PDB file of C-alpha atoms in Angstrom:
ATOM      1  CA  LEU A   1       0.281  -0.003   0.155  1.00  0.00           C
ATOM      2  CA  ARG A   2       3.184   2.094   0.888  1.00  0.00           C
ATOM      3  CA  GLU A   3       4.400   1.756  -2.253  1.00  0.00           C
ATOM      4  CA  HIS A   4       1.066   2.579  -4.206  1.00  0.00           C
ATOM      5  CA  PHE A   5       0.734   5.976  -2.258  1.00  0.00           C
ATOM      6  CA  ARG A   6       4.375   6.591  -3.247  1.00  0.00           C
ATOM      7  CA  ARG A   7       3.354   6.280  -6.559  1.00  0.00           C
ATOM      8  CA  TYR A   8       0.479   9.046  -5.925  1.00  0.00           C
ATOM      9  CA  SER A   9       3.122  11.345  -5.025  1.00  0.00           C
ATOM     10  CA  GLU A  10       5.254  10.592  -8.212  1.00  0.00           C
ATOM     11  CA  ALA A  11       2.708  11.638 -10.002  1.00  0.00           C
ATOM     12  CA  GLU A  12       1.449  15.167  -8.518  1.00  0.00           C
ATOM     13  CA  THR A  13       5.036  15.509  -8.278  1.00  0.00           C
ATOM     14  CA  ALA A  14       5.639  15.378 -11.881  1.00  0.00           C
ATOM     15  CA  TYR A  15       2.062  17.241 -12.974  1.00  0.00           C
ATOM     16  CA  ARG A  16       3.555  20.061 -10.516  1.00  0.00           C
ATOM     17  CA  ALA A  17       6.851  20.835 -12.363  1.00  0.00           C
ATOM     18  CA  SER A  18       4.219  19.934 -15.995  1.00  0.00           C
ATOM     19  CA  ILE A  19       2.349  22.996 -15.363  1.00  0.00           C
ATOM     20  CA  LYS A  20       5.531  25.058 -13.477  1.00  0.00           C
ATOM     21  CA  ALA A  21       7.564  24.237 -16.509  1.00  0.00           C
ATOM     22  CA  GLY A  22       4.308  25.174 -19.427  1.00  0.00           C
ATOM     23  CA  GLU A  23       4.378  28.950 -17.481  1.00  0.00           C
ATOM     24  CA  ALA A  24       7.523  29.271 -17.430  1.00  0.00           C
ATOM     25  CA  ALA A  25       7.568  28.694 -21.505  1.00  0.00           C
ATOM     26  CA  GLY A  26       3.963  30.579 -21.422  1.00  0.00           C
ATOM     27  CA  LEU A  27       1.860  27.474 -22.544  1.00  0.00           C
ATOM     28  CA  THR A  28      -1.700  29.151 -22.559  1.00  0.00           C
ATOM     29  CA  LYS A  29      -3.791  26.526 -23.558  1.00  0.00           C
ATOM     30  CA  PHE A  30      -2.087  23.546 -22.343  1.00  0.00           C
ATOM     31  CA  HIS A  31      -4.387  22.655 -20.134  1.00  0.00           C
ATOM     32  CA  TYR A  32      -3.056  18.796 -19.619  1.00  0.00           C
ATOM     33  CA  PRO A  33      -1.027  18.926 -16.498  1.00  0.00           C
ATOM     34  CA  TYR A  34      -3.788  20.639 -15.079  1.00  0.00           C
ATOM     35  CA  LYS A  35      -7.170  18.596 -15.659  1.00  0.00           C
ATOM     36  CA  ASN A  36      -4.962  15.374 -15.174  1.00  0.00           C
ATOM     37  CA  LEU A  37      -3.356  16.301 -11.958  1.00  0.00           C
ATOM     38  CA  GLY A  38      -7.090  18.111 -11.158  1.00  0.00           C
ATOM     39  CA  GLN A  39      -8.429  14.230 -11.958  1.00  0.00           C
ATOM     40  CA  MET A  40      -5.750  12.030 -10.418  1.00  0.00           C
ATOM     41  CA  LEU A  41      -5.944  14.341  -7.267  1.00  0.00           C
ATOM     42  CA  GLU A  42     -10.020  14.134  -7.150  1.00  0.00           C
ATOM     43  CA  LYS A  43      -9.768  10.626  -6.570  1.00  0.00           C
ATOM     44  CA  ASN A  44      -7.900  10.197  -4.379  1.00  0.00           C
ATOM     45  CA  GLY A  45     -10.113  12.576  -1.724  1.00  0.00           C
ATOM     46  CA  ARG A  46      -8.870  15.475  -2.826  1.00  0.00           C
ATOM     47  CA  ALA A  47     -11.432  17.586  -3.936  1.00  0.00           C
ATOM     48  CA  ALA A  48     -10.598  21.120  -3.033  1.00  0.00           C
ATOM     49  CA  ASP A  49      -6.890  20.122  -4.419  1.00  0.00           C
ATOM     50  CA  ALA A  50      -8.503  18.863  -7.565  1.00  0.00           C
ATOM     51  CA  GLN A  51     -11.314  22.010  -8.140  1.00  0.00           C
ATOM     52  CA  PRO A  52      -8.365  24.933  -9.511  1.00  0.00           C
ATOM     53  CA  LEU A  53      -7.390  22.619 -11.504  1.00  0.00           C
ATOM     54  CA  PHE A  54     -10.252  22.457 -13.631  1.00  0.00           C
ATOM     55  CA  ASP A  55     -11.421  25.666 -13.866  1.00  0.00           C
ATOM     56  CA  THR A  56      -7.857  26.510 -14.695  1.00  0.00           C
ATOM     57  CA  ALA A  57      -7.703  23.939 -17.512  1.00  0.00           C
ATOM     58  CA  ALA A  58     -11.007  24.809 -18.830  1.00  0.00           C
ATOM     59  CA  ARG A  59     -10.062  28.923 -18.707  1.00  0.00           C
ATOM     60  CA  MET A  60      -7.283  27.548 -20.764  1.00  0.00           C
ATOM     61  CA  LEU A  61      -9.642  25.655 -23.020  1.00  0.00           C
ATOM     62  CA  GLY A  62     -12.316  27.764 -22.682  1.00  0.00           C
ATOM     63  CA  ASP A  63     -14.420  24.593 -22.701  1.00  0.00           C
ATOM     64  CA  ASP A  64     -17.729  24.896 -20.708  1.00  0.00           C
ATOM     65  CA  GLY A  65     -18.337  21.163 -19.771  1.00  0.00           C
ATOM     66  CA  MET A  66     -15.126  21.312 -17.770  1.00  0.00           C
ATOM     67  CA  ARG A  67     -16.349  23.843 -16.095  1.00  0.00           C
ATOM     68  CA  LEU A  68     -19.001  21.953 -15.619  1.00  0.00           C
ATOM     69  CA  TYR A  69     -17.302  19.553 -14.157  1.00  0.00           C
ATOM     70  CA  SER A  70     -16.133  22.107 -11.567  1.00  0.00           C
ATOM     71  CA  ALA A  71     -19.100  23.423 -10.078  1.00  0.00           C
ATOM     72  CA  LEU A  72     -21.226  19.492  -9.317  1.00  0.00           C
ATOM     73  CA  LEU A  73     -17.945  18.303  -8.236  1.00  0.00           C
ATOM     74  CA  LEU A  74     -18.571  16.997  -4.411  1.00  0.00           C
ATOM     75  CA  PRO A  75     -15.880  15.270  -2.079  1.00  0.00           C
ATOM     76  CA  TYR A  76     -15.964  11.764  -1.367  1.00  0.00           C
ATOM     77  CA  VAL A  77     -15.913  12.791   2.016  1.00  0.00           C
ATOM     78  CA  TYR A  78     -15.718  15.748   4.153  1.00  0.00           C
ATOM     79  CA  GLN A  79     -14.197  16.453   7.935  1.00  0.00           C
ATOM     80  CA  ASP A  80     -18.191  16.853   8.760  1.00  0.00           C
ATOM     81  CA  GLU A  81     -21.183  18.611   8.191  1.00  0.00           C
ATOM     82  CA  ALA A  82     -20.076  22.402   8.638  1.00  0.00           C
ATOM     83  CA  ASP A  83     -17.077  20.891   5.500  1.00  0.00           C
ATOM     84  CA  MET A  84     -20.346  19.679   3.287  1.00  0.00           C
ATOM     85  CA  LEU A  85     -22.887  22.453   4.115  1.00  0.00           C
ATOM     86  CA  ALA A  86     -20.353  25.017   2.229  1.00  0.00           C
ATOM     87  CA  TRP A  87     -19.304  22.721  -0.164  1.00  0.00           C
ATOM     88  CA  ARG A  88     -23.308  22.727  -0.264  1.00  0.00           C
ATOM     89  CA  LYS A  89     -23.443  26.352  -0.488  1.00  0.00           C
ATOM     90  CA  ARG A  90     -20.249  26.525  -3.374  1.00  0.00           C
ATOM     91  CA  PHE A  91     -22.591  23.759  -5.481  1.00  0.00           C
ATOM     92  CA  VAL A  92     -25.605  25.292  -5.148  1.00  0.00           C
ATOM     93  CA  THR A  93     -24.614  28.906  -6.115  1.00  0.00           C
ATOM     94  CA  SER A  94     -22.236  27.339  -8.861  1.00  0.00           C
ATOM     95  CA  VAL A  95     -24.603  25.488 -10.763  1.00  0.00           C
ATOM     96  CA  LYS A  96     -27.501  28.628 -10.333  1.00  0.00           C
ATOM     97  CA  LYS A  97     -24.075  30.545 -12.178  1.00  0.00           C
ATOM     98  CA  LEU A  98     -24.033  28.607 -15.045  1.00  0.00           C
ATOM     99  CA  ALA A  99     -28.041  28.467 -15.362  1.00  0.00           C
ATOM    100  CA  LYS A 100     -28.332  32.011 -16.513  1.00  0.00           C
ATOM    101  CA  GLU A 101     -25.266  31.567 -18.474  1.00  0.00           C
ATOM    102  CA  LYS A 102     -24.789  29.881 -22.686  1.00  0.00           C
ATOM    103  CA  ILE A 103     -23.286  27.612 -22.067  1.00  0.00           C
ATOM    104  CA  ARG A 104     -22.200  24.989 -24.822  1.00  0.00           C
ATOM    105  CA  ILE A 105     -22.008  21.276 -24.227  1.00  0.00           C
ATOM    106  CA  PRO A 106     -21.256  19.859 -28.358  1.00  0.00           C
ATOM    107  CA  ARG A 107     -20.118  16.728 -27.171  1.00  0.00           C
ATOM    108  CA  PRO A 108     -21.765  16.066 -23.439  1.00  0.00           C
ATOM    109  CA  GLU A 109     -20.988  12.015 -23.706  1.00  0.00           C
ATOM    110  CA  ALA A 110     -17.268  12.963 -23.429  1.00  0.00           C
ATOM    111  CA  MET A 111     -17.189  14.085 -19.908  1.00  0.00           C
ATOM    112  CA  ASP A 112     -15.687  12.544 -17.932  1.00  0.00           C
ATOM    113  CA  GLY A 113     -18.317  10.974 -14.797  1.00  0.00           C
ATOM    114  CA  VAL A 114     -20.709  12.044 -12.721  1.00  0.00           C
ATOM    115  CA  PRO A 115     -19.203  14.827  -9.684  1.00  0.00           C
ATOM    116  CA  GLN A 116     -22.870  15.402  -8.667  1.00  0.00           C
ATOM    117  CA  TYR A 117     -23.457  11.361  -7.704  1.00  0.00           C
ATOM    118  CA  TYR A 118     -22.342  12.346  -4.338  1.00  0.00           C
ATOM    119  CA  LEU A 119     -24.913  14.915  -3.889  1.00  0.00           C
ATOM    120  CA  SER A 120     -27.344  12.366  -2.919  1.00  0.00           C
ATOM    121  CA  TYR A 121     -25.326  11.265  -0.166  1.00  0.00           C
ATOM    122  CA  HIS A 122     -26.011  14.222   1.342  1.00  0.00           C
ATOM    123  CA  GLY A 123     -29.620  13.612   2.454  1.00  0.00           C
ATOM    124  CA  ARG A 124     -31.266  16.129   1.503  1.00  0.00           C
ATOM    125  CA  ASN A 125     -34.115  17.010  -0.875  1.00  0.00           C
ATOM    126  CA  ASP A 126     -31.699  17.761  -3.782  1.00  0.00           C
ATOM    127  CA  SER A 127     -34.521  17.945  -6.664  1.00  0.00           C
ATOM    128  CA  LYS A 128     -35.051  21.150  -7.705  1.00  0.00           C
ATOM    129  CA  VAL A 129     -31.383  21.219  -7.680  1.00  0.00           C
ATOM    130  CA  ASN A 130     -31.170  18.591 -10.088  1.00  0.00           C
ATOM    131  CA  MET A 131     -33.916  19.351 -12.288  1.00  0.00           C
ATOM    132  CA  ARG A 132     -31.485  22.350 -13.267  1.00  0.00           C
ATOM    133  CA  ILE A 133     -29.075  20.509 -13.837  1.00  0.00           C
ATOM    134  CA  ALA A 134     -30.913  18.614 -16.330  1.00  0.00           C
ATOM    135  CA  ARG A 135     -32.380  22.077 -18.061  1.00  0.00           C
ATOM    136  CA  MET A 136     -29.029  23.163 -18.224  1.00  0.00           C
ATOM    137  CA  PHE A 137     -27.964  19.902 -19.695  1.00  0.00           C
ATOM    138  CA  ARG A 138     -30.420  19.718 -21.980  1.00  0.00           C
ATOM    139  CA  LYS A 139     -29.974  23.412 -22.547  1.00  0.00           C
ATOM    140  CA  ALA A 140     -26.123  22.986 -22.748  1.00  0.00           C
ATOM    141  CA  ALA A 141     -26.191  19.737 -24.852  1.00  0.00           C
ATOM    142  CA  SER A 142     -28.840  21.182 -27.663  1.00  0.00           C
ATOM    143  CA  PRO A 143     -28.183  21.562 -32.113  1.00  0.00           C
TER     144      PRO A 143
END
């Protein structure tokens, strides 16, 4: 198990070095290390560290799908109820903001995963926010 985690540490170091090199070279569209590091951190329970990386990748790409993914991102585990409520507030605020914008997702099937899946684990009535998300996806994916 220790070997397994050490490799993640090495990967994180390599991604951060790639980010630094891309910034030093002025590569304004070099989004891959941001997205890949964000995905790795998210999968390892570090959503708070992953979100700014997804936001940066979305800005670099001008990609509404990545913006939406970042907005819907939720951790798997929370420190306490206050942490969960803070993430919920960020989530709902982000969804409301994006719902007002004209976002386009020409290939919704290319979006990685369903980050809002973990919303159901909060034990709250999320029907309104889920309907808003569904409307947003329908509108964003319409030709």
